[in-house]
Structure formats: structure tokens, C-alpha cells
Amino acid sequence: MGQDLSLIWEKCLQFMRDNLNASEESDDFNKQKKSFDLLFEKVSPVSLVQGNLTLLVPSDFYKEYIEDNYLSLLSAALRKYIGKGVKLWYSIMENSPVDRGSAHVQSIKGNSVPAPKIQEAVPKSKKLINPFFVSGAKKINIESHLNPQHTFENFIEGESNKFASTVARSIAKRPGVTAFNPLFLYGTIGVGKTHLAHAIGLEIKHFYPEKVVLYLSSEKFIQQFVSAAKAQNKTDFQNFYHVVDVLIIDDIQFLSGKSATQDSFFHIFDTLHQSGKQIILTSDKAPVDIQDIHERIVSRFKWGLSAEIKSPDFDTRKKIVIEKLHRDGISLPGNMIDFLAGEVRSNVRELIGVINSVIAYSTVYRSELTLDLLKETINKIASTQKKVVNIPYIQNVVCEYFGIKREDLLSKSRRREVALPRQLAMYFSKEFTNSTFSKIGEEMGGKDHSTVMYACETIKDISKIDKEIRKYVKELNERIKQ
């Protein structure tokens, strides 16, 4: 396998070199190729086990740089030479014992997922070591892993996030003392949950420098638990968290289905909460919408406050555009700012990506930005991006398929010719988007989350035995994907 893997990796590298963005005749291509070679000469494949490819990288910087600049190209290469569904792991080996062995997994499909067998992807001579082991519950110097850029000052507040932002600022001033413990921030991708969680941690460190603040992803938490379990050091693992004053876990929904990890998290949660320590959790789903998680943990989520962060409205998007351009030293007239704010409606991350693309286009082609150039650039960006499938789009597809009006779909009518399309729209909204049951219900005319859950289960069950429903599901699935 070692020789085969090396050969596969060389083919992947050559594919990536051949598909670098710049023209081969340009100086930019030579610079890009040199940068590419310098980067990847320090990256090597470790193992390929059941569709899990592990790359050994020198540090977190290499992992982040690859993901920021080459992930799409690398994904294409892996699909070509390994196949669809391959998952990419990073094994990070640094001189510091705290950093050695940390790992991250990136699915080629775009979703981060933890792997159940972490040591299979690591050479025997470099097993993953849990950096969180401490003996005894004494105060130690712990790196917070907070992003210094994600401050309250850089967080653009609007109607979509005002409530969550207000609560977050209150917690930062009195961590563990307010009734907002735990704080459960939820919302779709790219609306600012992680930014706000980091901002709380940074503000607490400012006001209370003696407090131990720790931010980590749920994947990291799961990885460390697996490592501790295999080393039979669960007690040490839990003891570490007992010394933390503020625990921030991102994407807690990934604990779903991880029963043993949930048990450990439950005990850590109870210990911290009873000690007056602050807990902050983020998720793309509301607590009631997270499936395959212990009921006792869901009940803990509800002890404090759950705050939804919605997609930004026009005014908030406009503030984001203005702030981003100001930081980059660029000034645009009002009509161009309005156009940018009105063009991208899904989330903050995508909006900033479009702004960056527009600025880069203008810089590369040394063109003065005009409204026409702005429209042309965004059209070019849109033409290369995959169509966004959201709830309104799904509703329109379903309405067109059944020949009904959208207002009927969103009504309270129980007539079968309306009720069935409504259930199908709810089902596909859950299948194709990251929206919570509550969010789908809200978009479907203010329906309760339990109604959406029932609709999804009904369509899933009936389609197995009813040929007509199965036909509807198949044909609508194809239309939505078109």
C-alpha cells in the first residue's frame, strides 16, 4: 500500500500543478508553482484506510493554508485518483508536545466529520497524544485557541443577531453568574455563531485574565476523547476540563450518535455548571432538532438560554459591506453598496467572499469599479458557483410540480392536494439544507417544529410502501438538483 499510496499522491500533486489558476506563460504561474512546490514538499501521505486519506503536515498553518487555497483542487484530484466520498485527514506533528498529534478531518463533500478510528490513520511511531491530560485539578497555563480577529468590535450587529449579541455581551461581563448558562447559539452556516462565541471568550480574557478560557470544535473534543479512551485515561481527560472556567465548544451537533463521548461530555457539563463555570455552545440546529443525542443532554442545553442567529437582513448586510470595504481602504458610492448588499442574501461568509472577489477582480485588471463592472463581476462569480438550494427555492419547485400557489402551500389548509405537497416541501427542506426543524416551520407559514418532524418522518416511511409517493420523491429530488 505504501508504494501505491506514494504513486497516487504523486499523481494528485501533478494534477494540481497542471490545474493551477494562472496562465503557464505568466510570471504569476511560475510564482504560484514555486509556492505550490514549497508548500507540498513538506506534506506527505501517511495512510489510506477505508477511504480515509491522512496527510502529515508540519503545523496547523500548513493545514489551514491548504484548506484556504488548495482544498477544491485537492478534492478534485482525490476524487479522480481515489474516488468519491474520500475523507481527508491531517496529522499535525510539531516540536511542541501540546501541539503534537492534533488532527483535523475534512470531508471532500464539504462537511467536517470526526472519525471513529483515529489511530488507524497515524503511523505507529507517531501515535496521537492527548495534549489535555493533566494530573490533578490544578490551574495550568492553557492556550485558549481564540481568534483575536473575532472581537465584539468586528461583529456587525443587526436585527438578525441583536438578541444573541446583547446576551453575549452580558455574559462576557459576568461569566457563569447570569442565568444564560449554558448559552446555546444556533443558526445556519456563516451567520456569525463562531465569531460571537470567540468574542465572548476574548472579552472575558480581557476583563478576567486569570480565568481559563478554552475554545475547541466538537471534532477536537471527540478526537481527544477517543484518544483518552484507547489509552484508558478517561479520568485524566475529564479532570482537565474541570480546571476550565469558560468552555466554548463549536458545532456541538456533531456529538450526535457518539454515545460514549456524550456520557463524558454530560459529566463534564454537570461539573462545570455546578461550579458556576460558563459554558457556550454553538450548533447549526436548535437543541430539540439534534437527533441521536441523549435526552438528558438536550435538557441541559435548555437550562440556560438558546439564541438563534438568523441570516442577515438587508440593513445588516449593508453594514457588513461598508465595514469590510472600510477595513480594506476602499470607498464605493451608495448605489454600488446597495447592489452588493442586495445581491447575496444567504449568509455573511458568502457575502464577504463576493466582496473579496470583486476587489480582487478590480485589482488584477486595474479597472475602476463601476456599477456595470460590479454586476459583470458578480455574474461571472455566480456562473462558476453551484446553484444555492434553499427553502424558498424548494417551495417554488414543489408548487410548480403540483401546480399549486405558494400561498396555498404556506396556508393551514388540510386538503390533500395541499397537505401532501407541503409535507414534501418540508421533507426536502430538511434533506437539502442545514435548516433546523424550527426554521423550516417558520418558513412554511409559521408551523411548529413538531409538525415538520412529523412531515419528514411521514414522507420517509410512506415512500417505502407507496409507489405514487415514491414517484413524487424521486422526480422532485431530480428537479431540485437540476
GROMACS .gro file of C-alpha atoms in nm:
model
  482
    1MET     CA    1   0.000   0.000   0.000
    2GLY     CA    2   0.293   0.233   0.080
    3GLN     CA    3   0.425   0.238  -0.277
    4ASP     CA    4   0.073   0.256  -0.421
    5LEU     CA    5  -0.012   0.546  -0.193
    6SER     CA    6   0.305   0.734  -0.290
    7LEU     CA    7   0.222   0.686  -0.656
    8ILE     CA    8  -0.135   0.804  -0.604
    9TRP     CA    9  -0.011   1.110  -0.416
   10GLU     CA   10   0.236   1.200  -0.692
   11LYS     CA   11  -0.046   1.178  -0.946
   12CYS     CA   12  -0.259   1.405  -0.728
   13LEU     CA   13   0.023   1.660  -0.700
   14GLN     CA   14   0.080   1.656  -1.075
   15PHE     CA   15  -0.292   1.702  -1.137
   16MET     CA   16  -0.293   2.003  -0.905
   17ARG     CA   17   0.014   2.155  -1.072
   18ASP     CA   18  -0.148   2.113  -1.412
   19ASN     CA   19  -0.462   2.290  -1.296
   20LEU     CA   20  -0.322   2.593  -1.116
   21ASN     CA   21  -0.526   2.903  -1.193
   22ALA     CA   22  -0.267   3.127  -1.358
   23SER     CA   23  -0.164   3.101  -1.724
   24GLU     CA   24   0.152   2.897  -1.783
   25GLU     CA   25   0.308   3.184  -1.980
   26SER     CA   26   0.274   3.433  -1.697
   27ASP     CA   27   0.510   3.521  -1.414
   28ASP     CA   28   0.219   3.457  -1.178
   29PHE     CA   29   0.215   3.092  -1.283
   30ASN     CA   30   0.586   3.050  -1.205
   31LYS     CA   31   0.539   3.213  -0.865
   32GLN     CA   32   0.231   3.004  -0.795
   33LYS     CA   33   0.407   2.684  -0.898
   34LYS     CA   34   0.708   2.766  -0.681
   35SER     CA   35   0.479   2.843  -0.387
   36PHE     CA   36   0.290   2.519  -0.451
   37ASP     CA   37   0.608   2.310  -0.461
   38LEU     CA   38   0.749   2.472  -0.145
   39LEU     CA   39   0.427   2.403   0.039
   40PHE     CA   40   0.367   2.043  -0.067
   41GLU     CA   41   0.727   1.925  -0.043
   42LYS     CA   42   0.669   1.926   0.334
   43VAL     CA   43   0.340   1.737   0.307
   44SER     CA   44   0.338   1.359   0.279
   45PRO     CA   45   0.070   1.088   0.271
   46VAL     CA   46   0.060   0.867   0.580
   47SER     CA   47  -0.211   0.613   0.511
   48LEU     CA   48  -0.519   0.534   0.308
   49VAL     CA   49  -0.761   0.325   0.515
   50GLN     CA   50  -1.120   0.260   0.404
   51GLY     CA   51  -1.148   0.584   0.212
   52ASN     CA   52  -0.970   0.790   0.481
   53LEU     CA   53  -0.652   0.957   0.350
   54THR     CA   54  -0.417   1.101   0.612
   55LEU     CA   55  -0.163   1.370   0.526
   56LEU     CA   56   0.125   1.451   0.758
   57VAL     CA   57   0.179   1.830   0.780
   58PRO     CA   58   0.432   2.026   0.988
   59SER     CA   59   0.185   2.257   1.165
   60ASP     CA   60  -0.166   2.400   1.184
   61PHE     CA   61  -0.053   2.673   0.944
   62TYR     CA   62   0.001   2.419   0.666
   63LYS     CA   63  -0.341   2.260   0.725
   64GLU     CA   64  -0.518   2.596   0.723
   65TYR     CA   65  -0.324   2.721   0.419
   66ILE     CA   66  -0.407   2.408   0.220
   67GLU     CA   67  -0.775   2.437   0.312
   68ASP     CA   68  -0.788   2.808   0.230
   69ASN     CA   69  -0.604   2.789  -0.101
   70TYR     CA   70  -0.599   2.436  -0.242
   71LEU     CA   71  -0.888   2.237  -0.094
   72SER     CA   72  -1.107   2.249  -0.406
   73LEU     CA   73  -0.818   2.149  -0.631
   74LEU     CA   74  -0.704   1.878  -0.390
   75SER     CA   75  -1.062   1.747  -0.363
   76ALA     CA   76  -1.083   1.715  -0.740
   77ALA     CA   77  -0.751   1.531  -0.752
   78LEU     CA   78  -0.854   1.287  -0.478
   79ARG     CA   79  -1.187   1.217  -0.646
   80LYS     CA   80  -1.003   1.148  -0.972
   81TYR     CA   81  -0.741   0.912  -0.835
   82ILE     CA   82  -0.907   0.763  -0.524
   83GLY     CA   83  -1.281   0.801  -0.580
   84LYS     CA   84  -1.589   0.977  -0.448
   85GLY     CA   85  -1.651   1.007  -0.075
   86VAL     CA   86  -1.285   1.002   0.029
   87LYS     CA   87  -1.223   1.183   0.356
   88LEU     CA   88  -0.908   1.385   0.412
   89TRP     CA   89  -0.728   1.378   0.748
   90TYR     CA   90  -0.440   1.589   0.871
   91SER     CA   91  -0.192   1.458   1.124
   92ILE     CA   92  -0.007   1.758   1.264
   93MET     CA   93   0.337   1.695   1.409
   94GLU     CA   94   0.520   1.985   1.573
   95ASN     CA   95   0.802   2.018   1.819
   96SER     CA   96   0.573   2.140   2.095
   97PRO     CA   97   0.424   1.848   2.293
   98VAL     CA   98   0.099   2.043   2.326
   99ASP     CA   99   0.055   2.058   1.951
  100ARG     CA  100   0.189   1.718   1.857
  101GLY     CA  101  -0.067   1.480   1.726
  102SER     CA  102  -0.360   1.714   1.690
  103ALA     CA  103  -0.574   1.610   1.397
  104HIS     CA  104  -0.843   1.752   1.177
  105VAL     CA  105  -1.067   1.586   0.925
  106GLN     CA  106  -1.218   1.749   0.618
  107SER     CA  107  -1.475   1.565   0.411
  108ILE     CA  108  -1.441   1.616   0.037
  109LYS     CA  109  -1.814   1.675   0.032
  110GLY     CA  110  -1.760   1.982   0.250
  111ASN     CA  111  -1.878   1.858   0.587
  112SER     CA  112  -1.637   1.811   0.875
  113VAL     CA  113  -1.686   1.478   1.046
  114PRO     CA  114  -1.498   1.302   1.323
  115ALA     CA  115  -1.355   0.958   1.252
  116PRO     CA  116  -1.424   0.669   1.487
  117LYS     CA  117  -1.083   0.505   1.445
  118ILE     CA  118  -0.834   0.784   1.475
  119GLN     CA  119  -0.521   0.575   1.530
  120GLU     CA  120  -0.566   0.378   1.210
  121ALA     CA  121  -0.469   0.693   1.021
  122VAL     CA  122  -0.144   0.751   1.214
  123PRO     CA  123   0.187   0.568   1.184
  124LYS     CA  124   0.276   0.357   1.487
  125SER     CA  125   0.584   0.565   1.560
  126LYS     CA  126   0.377   0.882   1.587
  127LYS     CA  127   0.058   0.793   1.771
  128LEU     CA  128  -0.173   1.073   1.861
  129ILE     CA  129  -0.111   1.205   2.208
  130ASN     CA  130  -0.385   1.375   2.405
  131PRO     CA  131  -0.241   1.718   2.498
  132PHE     CA  132  -0.519   1.771   2.752
  133PHE     CA  133  -0.400   1.516   3.005
  134VAL     CA  134  -0.318   1.670   3.342
  135SER     CA  135  -0.280   1.504   3.674
  136GLY     CA  136  -0.499   1.658   3.940
  137ALA     CA  137  -0.732   1.953   3.902
  138LYS     CA  138  -0.477   2.231   3.939
  139LYS     CA  139  -0.454   2.556   3.743
  140ILE     CA  140  -0.227   2.526   3.443
  141ASN     CA  141  -0.137   2.751   3.155
  142ILE     CA  142  -0.380   2.655   2.879
  143GLU     CA  143  -0.388   2.808   2.531
  144SER     CA  144  -0.738   2.946   2.471
  145HIS     CA  145  -0.731   2.892   2.092
  146LEU     CA  146  -0.935   3.210   2.046
  147ASN     CA  147  -0.919   3.400   1.718
  148PRO     CA  148  -0.808   3.758   1.803
  149GLN     CA  149  -0.990   3.889   1.492
  150HIS     CA  150  -1.331   3.772   1.616
  151THR     CA  151  -1.399   4.057   1.858
  152PHE     CA  152  -1.721   4.234   1.950
  153GLU     CA  153  -1.583   4.541   1.771
  154ASN     CA  154  -1.566   4.343   1.445
  155PHE     CA  155  -1.909   4.186   1.490
  156ILE     CA  156  -2.172   4.364   1.284
  157GLU     CA  157  -2.496   4.379   1.480
  158GLY     CA  158  -2.838   4.384   1.315
  159GLU     CA  159  -3.192   4.265   1.366
  160SER     CA  160  -3.093   3.907   1.276
  161ASN     CA  161  -2.842   3.877   1.561
  162LYS     CA  162  -2.918   4.163   1.803
  163PHE     CA  163  -3.067   3.943   2.075
  164ALA     CA  164  -2.779   3.693   2.065
  165SER     CA  165  -2.523   3.976   2.060
  166THR     CA  166  -2.681   4.151   2.360
  167VAL     CA  167  -2.683   3.829   2.563
  168ALA     CA  168  -2.325   3.753   2.461
  169ARG     CA  169  -2.202   4.092   2.585
  170SER     CA  170  -2.383   4.039   2.913
  171ILE     CA  171  -2.217   3.701   2.965
  172ALA     CA  172  -1.874   3.843   2.884
  173LYS     CA  173  -1.905   4.086   3.173
  174ARG     CA  174  -2.031   3.828   3.425
  175PRO     CA  175  -1.939   3.476   3.308
  176GLY     CA  176  -2.110   3.196   3.498
  177VAL     CA  177  -2.314   3.441   3.705
  178THR     CA  178  -2.600   3.525   3.471
  179ALA     CA  179  -2.898   3.299   3.400
  180PHE     CA  180  -2.756   3.244   3.050
  181ASN     CA  181  -2.562   2.931   3.134
  182PRO     CA  182  -2.523   2.748   2.909
  183LEU     CA  183  -2.555   2.986   2.616
  184PHE     CA  184  -2.664   2.785   2.313
  185LEU     CA  185  -2.612   2.977   1.986
  186TYR     CA  186  -2.769   2.821   1.679
  187GLY     CA  187  -2.832   2.911   1.317
  188THR     CA  188  -2.737   2.812   0.966
  189ILE     CA  189  -2.383   2.820   0.827
  190GLY     CA  190  -2.199   3.152   0.804
  191VAL     CA  191  -2.426   3.372   1.019
  192GLY     CA  192  -2.166   3.455   1.286
  193LYS     CA  193  -2.212   3.195   1.562
  194THR     CA  194  -1.841   3.115   1.585
  195HIS     CA  195  -1.744   3.483   1.568
  196LEU     CA  196  -1.975   3.565   1.859
  197ALA     CA  197  -1.850   3.271   2.066
  198HIS     CA  198  -1.488   3.384   2.017
  199ALA     CA  199  -1.585   3.742   2.103
  200ILE     CA  200  -1.725   3.631   2.438
  201GLY     CA  201  -1.406   3.441   2.517
  202LEU     CA  202  -1.181   3.732   2.419
  203GLU     CA  203  -1.383   3.979   2.625
  204ILE     CA  204  -1.372   3.750   2.929
  205LYS     CA  205  -0.995   3.719   2.894
  206HIS     CA  206  -0.977   4.098   2.884
  207PHE     CA  207  -1.188   4.154   3.196
  208TYR     CA  208  -1.076   3.840   3.382
  209PRO     CA  209  -0.722   3.749   3.267
  210GLU     CA  210  -0.691   3.492   3.546
  211LYS     CA  211  -0.975   3.280   3.409
  212VAL     CA  212  -0.903   2.972   3.199
  213VAL     CA  213  -1.091   3.006   2.870
  214LEU     CA  214  -1.088   2.723   2.617
  215TYR     CA  215  -1.236   2.717   2.267
  216LEU     CA  216  -1.245   2.395   2.064
  217SER     CA  217  -1.454   2.227   1.799
  218SER     CA  218  -1.668   1.926   1.879
  219GLU     CA  219  -1.447   1.726   1.639
  220LYS     CA  220  -1.147   1.810   1.855
  221PHE     CA  221  -1.336   1.712   2.170
  222ILE     CA  222  -1.436   1.378   2.014
  223GLN     CA  223  -1.084   1.314   1.890
  224GLN     CA  224  -0.935   1.373   2.234
  225PHE     CA  225  -1.198   1.153   2.399
  226VAL     CA  226  -1.123   0.866   2.157
  227SER     CA  227  -0.753   0.903   2.228
  228ALA     CA  228  -0.817   0.905   2.605
  229ALA     CA  229  -1.049   0.604   2.585
  230LYS     CA  230  -0.793   0.398   2.393
  231ALA     CA  231  -0.522   0.497   2.643
  232GLN     CA  232  -0.763   0.420   2.931
  233ASN     CA  233  -0.725   0.776   3.058
  234LYS     CA  234  -1.085   0.898   3.067
  235THR     CA  235  -1.044   1.025   3.422
  236ASP     CA  236  -0.748   1.244   3.325
  237PHE     CA  237  -0.943   1.366   3.023
  238GLN     CA  238  -1.234   1.479   3.240
  239ASN     CA  239  -1.003   1.623   3.506
  240PHE     CA  240  -0.856   1.858   3.250
  241TYR     CA  241  -1.193   2.016   3.174
  242HIS     CA  242  -1.263   2.063   3.544
  243VAL     CA  243  -0.995   2.335   3.556
  244VAL     CA  244  -1.157   2.532   3.271
  245ASP     CA  245  -1.357   2.841   3.374
  246VAL     CA  246  -1.515   2.912   3.035
  247LEU     CA  247  -1.571   2.623   2.793
  248ILE     CA  248  -1.667   2.706   2.433
  249ILE     CA  249  -1.750   2.413   2.202
  250ASP     CA  250  -1.829   2.480   1.837
  251ASP     CA  251  -2.069   2.265   1.632
  252ILE     CA  252  -2.192   2.059   1.925
  253GLN     CA  253  -2.437   1.882   1.690
  254PHE     CA  254  -2.152   1.654   1.582
  255LEU     CA  255  -2.184   1.471   1.915
  256SER     CA  256  -2.489   1.312   1.753
  257GLY     CA  257  -2.460   0.933   1.760
  258LYS     CA  258  -2.142   0.938   1.975
  259SER     CA  259  -2.289   0.775   2.286
  260ALA     CA  260  -1.967   0.726   2.486
  261THR     CA  261  -1.845   1.079   2.409
  262GLN     CA  262  -2.186   1.215   2.512
  263ASP     CA  263  -2.155   1.040   2.850
  264SER     CA  264  -1.820   1.206   2.914
  265PHE     CA  265  -1.950   1.544   2.797
  266PHE     CA  266  -2.251   1.508   3.028
  267HIS     CA  267  -2.032   1.463   3.336
  268ILE     CA  268  -1.803   1.749   3.234
  269PHE     CA  269  -2.104   1.974   3.175
  270ASP     CA  270  -2.258   1.895   3.515
  271THR     CA  271  -1.931   1.953   3.699
  272LEU     CA  272  -1.868   2.288   3.532
  273HIS     CA  273  -2.226   2.408   3.568
  274GLN     CA  274  -2.244   2.316   3.937
  275SER     CA  275  -1.915   2.502   3.991
  276GLY     CA  276  -2.051   2.820   3.833
  277LYS     CA  277  -1.834   2.787   3.523
  278GLN     CA  278  -1.961   2.936   3.194
  279ILE     CA  279  -2.048   2.704   2.906
  280ILE     CA  280  -2.102   2.831   2.549
  281LEU     CA  281  -2.214   2.600   2.270
  282THR     CA  282  -2.283   2.658   1.900
  283SER     CA  283  -2.483   2.445   1.661
  284ASP     CA  284  -2.644   2.460   1.320
  285LYS     CA  285  -2.957   2.313   1.480
  286ALA     CA  286  -3.178   2.408   1.774
  287PRO     CA  287  -3.143   2.174   2.077
  288VAL     CA  288  -3.471   1.994   2.001
  289ASP     CA  289  -3.363   1.932   1.640
  290ILE     CA  290  -3.038   1.749   1.720
  291GLN     CA  291  -3.103   1.380   1.665
  292ASP     CA  292  -2.931   1.080   1.824
  293ILE     CA  293  -2.829   1.266   2.137
  294HIS     CA  294  -2.918   1.175   2.495
  295GLU     CA  295  -3.233   1.341   2.626
  296ARG     CA  296  -3.055   1.434   2.949
  297ILE     CA  297  -2.801   1.634   2.745
  298VAL     CA  298  -3.073   1.809   2.545
  299SER     CA  299  -3.236   1.904   2.876
  300ARG     CA  300  -2.902   2.055   2.990
  301PHE     CA  301  -2.890   2.263   2.670
  302LYS     CA  302  -3.223   2.414   2.774
  303TRP     CA  303  -3.111   2.510   3.125
  304GLY     CA  304  -2.972   2.843   3.015
  305LEU     CA  305  -3.065   3.031   2.700
  306SER     CA  306  -3.094   2.927   2.336
  307ALA     CA  307  -3.045   3.217   2.096
  308GLU     CA  308  -3.098   3.184   1.722
  309ILE     CA  309  -2.886   3.387   1.481
  310LYS     CA  310  -3.071   3.427   1.152
  311SER     CA  311  -2.943   3.511   0.806
  312PRO     CA  312  -2.866   3.886   0.791
  313ASP     CA  313  -3.132   4.123   0.661
  314PHE     CA  314  -3.057   4.392   0.402
  315ASP     CA  315  -2.956   4.660   0.654
  316THR     CA  316  -2.718   4.424   0.831
  317ARG     CA  317  -2.565   4.310   0.502
  318LYS     CA  318  -2.517   4.674   0.407
  319LYS     CA  319  -2.332   4.740   0.736
  320ILE     CA  320  -2.111   4.438   0.666
  321VAL     CA  321  -2.025   4.564   0.318
  322ILE     CA  322  -1.939   4.911   0.446
  323GLU     CA  323  -1.726   4.776   0.732
  324LYS     CA  324  -1.540   4.531   0.508
  325LEU     CA  325  -1.465   4.795   0.244
  326HIS     CA  326  -1.356   5.043   0.512
  327ARG     CA  327  -1.108   4.792   0.657
  328ASP     CA  328  -0.967   4.737   0.308
  329GLY     CA  329  -0.939   5.113   0.246
  330ILE     CA  330  -1.196   5.111  -0.037
  331SER     CA  331  -1.475   5.361  -0.088
  332LEU     CA  332  -1.779   5.288  -0.307
  333PRO     CA  333  -2.084   5.502  -0.386
  334GLY     CA  334  -2.415   5.420  -0.220
  335ASN     CA  335  -2.577   5.255  -0.524
  336MET     CA  336  -2.291   5.005  -0.552
  337ILE     CA  337  -2.305   4.926  -0.181
  338ASP     CA  338  -2.680   4.871  -0.206
  339PHE     CA  339  -2.630   4.641  -0.504
  340LEU     CA  340  -2.373   4.430  -0.318
  341ALA     CA  341  -2.594   4.406  -0.009
  342GLY     CA  342  -2.895   4.309  -0.214
  343GLU     CA  343  -2.719   4.052  -0.428
  344VAL     CA  344  -2.604   3.799  -0.164
  345ARG     CA  345  -2.868   3.707   0.093
  346SER     CA  346  -2.774   3.368   0.231
  347ASN     CA  347  -2.500   3.431   0.488
  348VAL     CA  348  -2.218   3.658   0.598
  349ARG     CA  349  -1.942   3.425   0.480
  350GLU     CA  350  -2.068   3.418   0.123
  351LEU     CA  351  -2.120   3.795   0.121
  352ILE     CA  352  -1.760   3.860   0.230
  353GLY     CA  353  -1.641   3.611  -0.032
  354VAL     CA  354  -1.819   3.805  -0.306
  355ILE     CA  355  -1.674   4.135  -0.182
  356ASN     CA  356  -1.323   3.986  -0.182
  357SER     CA  357  -1.374   3.855  -0.536
  358VAL     CA  358  -1.491   4.194  -0.660
  359ILE     CA  359  -1.195   4.371  -0.501
  360ALA     CA  360  -0.951   4.115  -0.643
  361TYR     CA  361  -1.103   4.140  -0.991
  362SER     CA  362  -1.072   4.517  -0.985
  363THR     CA  363  -0.711   4.500  -0.863
  364VAL     CA  364  -0.597   4.235  -1.113
  365TYR     CA  365  -0.750   4.411  -1.413
  366ARG     CA  366  -0.664   4.759  -1.280
  367SER     CA  367  -1.020   4.869  -1.353
  368GLU     CA  368  -1.206   5.139  -1.170
  369LEU     CA  369  -1.506   4.985  -1.004
  370THR     CA  370  -1.832   5.093  -1.163
  371LEU     CA  371  -2.181   4.957  -1.115
  372ASP     CA  372  -2.165   4.786  -1.455
  373LEU     CA  373  -1.830   4.625  -1.372
  374LEU     CA  374  -1.969   4.521  -1.035
  375LYS     CA  375  -2.267   4.349  -1.198
  376GLU     CA  376  -2.046   4.185  -1.460
  377THR     CA  377  -1.805   4.054  -1.195
  378ILE     CA  378  -2.081   3.914  -0.975
  379ASN     CA  379  -2.241   3.747  -1.277
  380LYS     CA  380  -1.908   3.578  -1.355
  381ILE     CA  381  -1.877   3.466  -0.992
  382ALA     CA  382  -2.234   3.337  -0.992
  383SER     CA  383  -2.184   3.146  -1.317
  384THR     CA  384  -1.899   2.946  -1.164
  385GLN     CA  385  -2.076   2.873  -0.838
  386LYS     CA  386  -2.318   2.592  -0.771
  387LYS     CA  387  -2.681   2.696  -0.750
  388VAL     CA  388  -2.792   2.761  -0.393
  389VAL     CA  389  -3.073   2.531  -0.288
  390ASN     CA  390  -3.267   2.699  -0.010
  391ILE     CA  391  -3.615   2.667   0.137
  392PRO     CA  392  -3.788   2.924  -0.092
  393TYR     CA  393  -3.633   2.754  -0.397
  394ILE     CA  394  -3.761   2.413  -0.282
  395GLN     CA  395  -4.107   2.559  -0.220
  396ASN     CA  396  -4.118   2.701  -0.573
  397VAL     CA  397  -4.012   2.367  -0.725
  398VAL     CA  398  -4.281   2.180  -0.531
  399CYS     CA  399  -4.550   2.435  -0.620
  400GLU     CA  400  -4.459   2.420  -0.989
  401TYR     CA  401  -4.457   2.039  -0.983
  402PHE     CA  402  -4.806   2.012  -0.830
  403GLY     CA  403  -4.949   2.322  -0.996
  404ILE     CA  404  -5.045   2.499  -0.674
  405LYS     CA  405  -4.990   2.851  -0.545
  406ARG     CA  406  -4.721   2.926  -0.289
  407GLU     CA  407  -4.972   3.097  -0.057
  408ASP     CA  408  -5.173   2.771  -0.054
  409LEU     CA  409  -4.860   2.575   0.032
  410LEU     CA  410  -4.796   2.804   0.330
  411SER     CA  411  -5.159   2.811   0.441
  412LYS     CA  412  -5.325   2.600   0.712
  413SER     CA  413  -5.535   2.406   0.463
  414ARG     CA  414  -5.552   2.032   0.529
  415ARG     CA  415  -5.678   1.938   0.185
  416ARG     CA  416  -5.469   1.651   0.045
  417GLU     CA  417  -5.381   1.841  -0.272
  418VAL     CA  418  -5.212   2.099  -0.048
  419ALA     CA  419  -5.112   1.897   0.260
  420LEU     CA  420  -4.907   1.640   0.067
  421PRO     CA  421  -4.700   1.899  -0.128
  422ARG     CA  422  -4.646   2.085   0.200
  423GLN     CA  423  -4.509   1.771   0.366
  424LEU     CA  424  -4.286   1.704   0.067
  425ALA     CA  425  -4.155   2.063   0.078
  426MET     CA  426  -4.074   2.019   0.448
  427TYR     CA  427  -3.906   1.684   0.380
  428PHE     CA  428  -3.684   1.820   0.102
  429SER     CA  429  -3.604   2.135   0.302
  430LYS     CA  430  -3.455   1.910   0.567
  431GLU     CA  431  -3.278   1.690   0.312
  432PHE     CA  432  -3.120   1.970   0.108
  433THR     CA  433  -3.049   2.244   0.364
  434ASN     CA  434  -2.890   2.277   0.707
  435SER     CA  435  -3.205   2.443   0.842
  436THR     CA  436  -3.348   2.337   1.176
  437PHE     CA  437  -3.698   2.196   1.209
  438SER     CA  438  -3.795   2.524   1.374
  439LYS     CA  439  -3.651   2.728   1.087
  440ILE     CA  440  -3.830   2.515   0.827
  441GLY     CA  441  -4.156   2.553   1.017
  442GLU     CA  442  -4.110   2.927   1.028
  443GLU     CA  443  -4.050   2.937   0.650
  444MET     CA  444  -4.352   2.714   0.590
  445GLY     CA  445  -4.603   2.967   0.720
  446GLY     CA  446  -4.523   2.955   1.090
  447LYS     CA  447  -4.565   2.581   1.150
  448ASP     CA  448  -4.445   2.420   1.474
  449HIS     CA  449  -4.117   2.226   1.467
  450SER     CA  450  -4.303   1.907   1.567
  451THR     CA  451  -4.520   1.943   1.254
  452VAL     CA  452  -4.206   1.949   1.040
  453MET     CA  453  -4.059   1.648   1.220
  454TYR     CA  454  -4.383   1.456   1.165
  455ALA     CA  455  -4.390   1.551   0.795
  456CYS     CA  456  -4.032   1.433   0.740
  457GLU     CA  457  -4.092   1.100   0.912
  458THR     CA  458  -4.422   1.051   0.726
  459ILE     CA  459  -4.270   1.104   0.381
  460LYS     CA  460  -3.972   0.885   0.469
  461ASP     CA  461  -4.195   0.598   0.585
  462ILE     CA  462  -4.472   0.620   0.325
  463SER     CA  463  -4.231   0.645   0.030
  464LYS     CA  464  -4.110   0.295   0.115
  465ILE     CA  465  -4.454   0.139   0.057
  466ASP     CA  466  -4.649   0.384  -0.161
  467LYS     CA  467  -4.545   0.381  -0.528
  468GLU     CA  468  -4.708   0.718  -0.601
  469ILE     CA  469  -4.531   0.894  -0.313
  470ARG     CA  470  -4.205   0.724  -0.411
  471LYS     CA  471  -4.251   0.861  -0.763
  472TYR     CA  472  -4.310   1.213  -0.626
  473VAL     CA  473  -3.996   1.190  -0.411
  474LYS     CA  474  -3.780   1.068  -0.698
  475GLU     CA  475  -3.900   1.325  -0.951
  476LEU     CA  476  -3.887   1.619  -0.709
  477ASN     CA  477  -3.540   1.513  -0.597
  478GLU     CA  478  -3.423   1.530  -0.960
  479ARG     CA  479  -3.587   1.867  -1.020
  480ILE     CA  480  -3.436   2.024  -0.710
  481LYS     CA  481  -3.091   1.901  -0.811
  482GLN     CA  482  -3.117   2.040  -1.167
   0.00000   0.00000   0.00000
